[in-house]
Short mmCIF file of C-alpha atoms in Angstrom, two decimals:
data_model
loop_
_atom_site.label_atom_id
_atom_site.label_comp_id
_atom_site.label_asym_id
_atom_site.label_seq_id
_atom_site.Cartn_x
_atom_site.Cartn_y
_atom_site.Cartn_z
CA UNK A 1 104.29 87.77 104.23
CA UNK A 2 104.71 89.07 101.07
CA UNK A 3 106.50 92.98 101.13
CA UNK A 4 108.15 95.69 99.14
CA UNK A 5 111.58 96.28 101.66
CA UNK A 6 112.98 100.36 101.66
CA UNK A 7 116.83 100.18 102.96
CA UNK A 8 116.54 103.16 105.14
CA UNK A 9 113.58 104.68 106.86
CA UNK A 10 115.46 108.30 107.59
CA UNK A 11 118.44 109.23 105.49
CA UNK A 12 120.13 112.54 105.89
CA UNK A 13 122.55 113.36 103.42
CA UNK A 14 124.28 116.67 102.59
CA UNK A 15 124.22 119.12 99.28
CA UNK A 16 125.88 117.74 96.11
CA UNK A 17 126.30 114.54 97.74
CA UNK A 18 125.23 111.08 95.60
CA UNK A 19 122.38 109.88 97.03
CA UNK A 20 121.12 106.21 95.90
CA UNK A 21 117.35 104.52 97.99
CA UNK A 22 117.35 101.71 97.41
CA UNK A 23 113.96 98.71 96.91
CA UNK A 24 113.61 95.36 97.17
CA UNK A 25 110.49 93.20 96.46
CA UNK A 26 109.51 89.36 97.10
CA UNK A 27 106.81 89.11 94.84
CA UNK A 28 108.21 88.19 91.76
CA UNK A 29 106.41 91.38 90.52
CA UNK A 30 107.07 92.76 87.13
CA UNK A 31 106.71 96.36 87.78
CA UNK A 32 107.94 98.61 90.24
CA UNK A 33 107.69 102.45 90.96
CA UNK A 34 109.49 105.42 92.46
CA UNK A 35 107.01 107.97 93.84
CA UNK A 36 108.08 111.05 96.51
CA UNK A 37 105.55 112.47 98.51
CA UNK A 38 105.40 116.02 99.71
CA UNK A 39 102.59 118.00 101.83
CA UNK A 40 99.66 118.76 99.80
CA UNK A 41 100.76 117.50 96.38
CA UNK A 42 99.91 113.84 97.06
CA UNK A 43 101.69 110.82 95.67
CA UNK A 44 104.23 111.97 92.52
CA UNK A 45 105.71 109.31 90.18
CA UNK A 46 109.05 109.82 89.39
CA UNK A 47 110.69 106.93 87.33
CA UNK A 48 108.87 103.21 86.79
CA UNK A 49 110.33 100.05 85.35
CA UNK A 50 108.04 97.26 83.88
CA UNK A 51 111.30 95.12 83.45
CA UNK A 52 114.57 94.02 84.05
CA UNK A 53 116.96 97.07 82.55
CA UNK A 54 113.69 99.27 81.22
CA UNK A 55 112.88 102.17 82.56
CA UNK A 56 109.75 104.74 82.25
CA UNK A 57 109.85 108.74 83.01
CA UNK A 58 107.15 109.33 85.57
CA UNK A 59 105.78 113.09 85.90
CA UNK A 60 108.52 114.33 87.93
CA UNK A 61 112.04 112.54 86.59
CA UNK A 62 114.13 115.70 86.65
CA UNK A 63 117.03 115.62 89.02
CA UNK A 64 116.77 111.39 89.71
CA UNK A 65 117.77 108.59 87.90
CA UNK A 66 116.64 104.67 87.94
CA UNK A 67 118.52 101.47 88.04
CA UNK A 68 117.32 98.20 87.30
CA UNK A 69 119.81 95.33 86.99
CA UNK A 70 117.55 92.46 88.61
CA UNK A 71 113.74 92.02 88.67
CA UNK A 72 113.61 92.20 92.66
CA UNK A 73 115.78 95.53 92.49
CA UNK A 74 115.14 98.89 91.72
CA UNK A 75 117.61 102.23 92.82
CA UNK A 76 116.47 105.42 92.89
CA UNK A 77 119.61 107.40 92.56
CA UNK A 78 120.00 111.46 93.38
CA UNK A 79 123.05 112.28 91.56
CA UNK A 80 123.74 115.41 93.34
CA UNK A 81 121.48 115.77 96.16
CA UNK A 82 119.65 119.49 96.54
CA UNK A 83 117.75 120.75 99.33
CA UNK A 84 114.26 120.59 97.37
CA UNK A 85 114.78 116.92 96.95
CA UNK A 86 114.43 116.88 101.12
CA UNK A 87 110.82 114.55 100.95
CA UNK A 88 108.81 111.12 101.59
CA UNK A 89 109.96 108.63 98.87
CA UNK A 90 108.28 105.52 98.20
CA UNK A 91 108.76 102.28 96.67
CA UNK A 92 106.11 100.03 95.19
CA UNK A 93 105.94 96.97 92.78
CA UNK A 94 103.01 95.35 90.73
CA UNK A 95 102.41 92.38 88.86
CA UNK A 96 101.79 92.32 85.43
CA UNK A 97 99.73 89.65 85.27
CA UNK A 98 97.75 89.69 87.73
CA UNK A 99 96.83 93.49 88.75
CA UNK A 100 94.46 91.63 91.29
CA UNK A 101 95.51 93.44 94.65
CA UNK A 102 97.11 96.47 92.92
CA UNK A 103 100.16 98.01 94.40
CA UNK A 104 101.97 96.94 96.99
CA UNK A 105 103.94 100.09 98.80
CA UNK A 106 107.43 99.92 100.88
CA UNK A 107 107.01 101.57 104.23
CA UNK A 108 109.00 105.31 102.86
CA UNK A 109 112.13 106.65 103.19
CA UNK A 110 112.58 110.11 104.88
CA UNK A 111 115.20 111.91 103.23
CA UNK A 112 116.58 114.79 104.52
CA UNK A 113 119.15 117.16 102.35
CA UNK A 114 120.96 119.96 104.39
CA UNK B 1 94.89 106.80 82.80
CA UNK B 2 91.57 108.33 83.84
CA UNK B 3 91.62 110.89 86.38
CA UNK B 4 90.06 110.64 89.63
CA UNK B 5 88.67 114.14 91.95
CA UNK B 6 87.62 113.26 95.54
CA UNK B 7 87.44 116.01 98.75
CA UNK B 8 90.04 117.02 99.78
CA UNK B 9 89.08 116.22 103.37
CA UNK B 10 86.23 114.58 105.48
CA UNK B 11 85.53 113.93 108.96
CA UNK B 12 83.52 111.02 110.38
CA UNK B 13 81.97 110.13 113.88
CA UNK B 14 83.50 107.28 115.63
CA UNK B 15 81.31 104.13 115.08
CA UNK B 16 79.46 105.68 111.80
CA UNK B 17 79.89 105.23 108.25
CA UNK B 18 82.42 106.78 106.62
CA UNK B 19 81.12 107.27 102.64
CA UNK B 20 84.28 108.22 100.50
CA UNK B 21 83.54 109.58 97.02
CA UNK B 22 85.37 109.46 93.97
CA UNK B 23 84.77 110.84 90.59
CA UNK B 24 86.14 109.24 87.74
CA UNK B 25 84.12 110.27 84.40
CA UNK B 26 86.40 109.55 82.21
CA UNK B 27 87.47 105.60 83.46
CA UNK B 28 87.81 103.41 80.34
CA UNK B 29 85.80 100.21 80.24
CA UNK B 30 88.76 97.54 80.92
CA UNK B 31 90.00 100.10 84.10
CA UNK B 32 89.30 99.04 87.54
CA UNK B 33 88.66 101.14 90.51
CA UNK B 34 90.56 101.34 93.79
CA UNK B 35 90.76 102.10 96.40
CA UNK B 36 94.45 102.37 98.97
CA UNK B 37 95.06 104.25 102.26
CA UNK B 38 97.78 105.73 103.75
CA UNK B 39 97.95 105.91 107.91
CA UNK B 40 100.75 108.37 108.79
CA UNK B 41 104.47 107.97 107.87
CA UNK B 42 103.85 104.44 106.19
CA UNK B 43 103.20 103.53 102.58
CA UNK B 44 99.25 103.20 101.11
CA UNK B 45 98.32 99.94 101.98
CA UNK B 46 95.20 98.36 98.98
CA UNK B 47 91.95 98.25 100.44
CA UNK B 48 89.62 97.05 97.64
CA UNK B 49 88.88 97.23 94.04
CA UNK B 50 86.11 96.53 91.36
CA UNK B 51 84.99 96.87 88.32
CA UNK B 52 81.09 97.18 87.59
CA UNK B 53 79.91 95.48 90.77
CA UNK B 54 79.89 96.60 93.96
CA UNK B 55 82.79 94.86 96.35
CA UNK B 56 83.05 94.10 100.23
CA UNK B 57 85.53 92.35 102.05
CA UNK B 58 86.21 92.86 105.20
CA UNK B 59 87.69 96.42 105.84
CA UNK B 60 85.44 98.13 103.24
CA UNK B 61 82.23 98.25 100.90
CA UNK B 62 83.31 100.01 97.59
CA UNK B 63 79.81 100.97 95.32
CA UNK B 64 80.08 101.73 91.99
CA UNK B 65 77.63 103.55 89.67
CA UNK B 66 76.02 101.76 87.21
CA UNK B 67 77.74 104.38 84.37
CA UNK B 68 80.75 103.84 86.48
CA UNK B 69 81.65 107.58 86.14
CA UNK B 70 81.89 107.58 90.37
CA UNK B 71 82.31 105.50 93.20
CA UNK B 72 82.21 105.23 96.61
CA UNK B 73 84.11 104.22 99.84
CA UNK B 74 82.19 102.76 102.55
CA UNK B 75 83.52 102.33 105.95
CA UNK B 76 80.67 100.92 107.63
CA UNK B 77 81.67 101.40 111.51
CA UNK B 78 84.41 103.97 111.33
CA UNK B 79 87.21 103.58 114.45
CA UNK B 80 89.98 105.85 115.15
CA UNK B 81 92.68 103.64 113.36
CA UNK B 82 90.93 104.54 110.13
CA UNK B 83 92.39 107.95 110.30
CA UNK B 84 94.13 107.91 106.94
CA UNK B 85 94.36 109.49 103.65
CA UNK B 86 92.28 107.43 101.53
CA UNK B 87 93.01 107.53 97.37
CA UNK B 88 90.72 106.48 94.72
CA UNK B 89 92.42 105.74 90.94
CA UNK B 90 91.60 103.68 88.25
CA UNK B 91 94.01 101.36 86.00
CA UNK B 92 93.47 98.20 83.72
CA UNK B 93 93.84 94.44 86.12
CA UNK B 94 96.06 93.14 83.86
CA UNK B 95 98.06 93.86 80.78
CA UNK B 96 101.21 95.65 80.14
CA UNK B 97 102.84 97.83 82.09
CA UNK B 98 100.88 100.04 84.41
CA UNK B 99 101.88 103.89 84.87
CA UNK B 100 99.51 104.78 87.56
CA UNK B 101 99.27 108.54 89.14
CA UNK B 102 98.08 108.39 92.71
CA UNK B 103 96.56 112.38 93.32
CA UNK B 104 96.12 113.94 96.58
CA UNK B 105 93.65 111.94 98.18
CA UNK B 106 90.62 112.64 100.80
CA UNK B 107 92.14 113.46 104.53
CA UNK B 108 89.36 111.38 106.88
CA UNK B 109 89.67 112.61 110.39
CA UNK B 110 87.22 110.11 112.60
CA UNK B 111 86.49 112.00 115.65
CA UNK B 112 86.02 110.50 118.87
#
């Protein structure tokens, strides 16, 4: 079964600290996304790379950065973790090719900053 | 991308149809509609998509108007496991690389 893999489901981690989430995907997919999801503003994209070493600004990059060094990789990095980054984040690839079934999500990783 | 409005919320009877709208006025003729939900504390899982025609497989209808500027979601037997958030957006099938902003989503509460 095909899957988009999150390395932690619940992650606390502590002011200032370096925070990296980490993705993995099976797929062979081109793309792949960075969202975090809070209550009651939906689904936010924060970084997205269509490619090995490229990266795209979503609408909320300020405070993360991205790392892509293999196609079935992508790091979401918190360089020094603040309490208002405390959220749902999400991984997700696409293919280029074939958009066909759209996105395929990770299952979220519950960071907590205290 | 073309932006999509739905309710913000909805509640359905057990065992009826749950109709989801979506607005999309401004969807671009090569941009496909679809449709993902998103049970509590996991990631949106794809339900279906189209283009022009209307689509059913076998978790959901999806009808789309013939100006395309709206859609909707049709759970035809609605169960308690279908409590979800349910998001509607709109991006090309194919072709470069896809930026895609997922809004807030209609809340469907099925009630026993």
């Amino acid at each position: 079964d095909v899957k988009v893999t999150q390395s932690s489901r619940y992650l606390v981690k502590r002011t200032g600290e370096k925070v990296f989430l980490e993705c993995v995907q099976d797929m062979d997919h081109e793309n792949m996304f960075w969202y975090r999801q809070d209550p009651g503003l939906g689904l936010r994209l924060i970084y997205f790379s269509y490619d090995v070493k490229m990266k795209e600004k979503g609408d909320i990059p300020e405070g993360y950065s991205v790392s892509r060094e293999k196609k079935e990789r992508f790091s979401l990095i918190l360089e020094s973790a603040s309490t208002n980054q405390t959220s749902m984040y999400l991984c997700a690839s696409s293919s280029l090719l074939t958009g066909g079934y759209g996105y395929t999500f990770g299952s979220g990783t519950r960071l907590t900053v205290v | 991308d073309a932006k999509t409005t739905q309710p913000t919320s909805m509640d359905c009877a057990e065992g009826r149809a749950a109709n989801l709208p979506c607005n999309h006025s401004t969807i671009s003729g090569n941009e496909y509609v679809y449709w993902y939900r998103q049970i509590h504390s996991q990631g949106p899982q794809y339900i279906i998509h189209g283009l022009k025609n209307n689509e059913t497989n076998e978790m959901a209808s999806l009808i789309i108007t013939e100006d395309r500027k709206s859609s909707t979601l049709i759970l035809p037997h609605a169960t308690l496991r279908d409590t979800a958030v349910y998001y509607c957006i709109v991006r090309p099938n194919s072709g470069g690389y896809q930026k895609v902003t997922f809004g807030t989503g209609t809340k469907l509460q099925v009630i026993p």
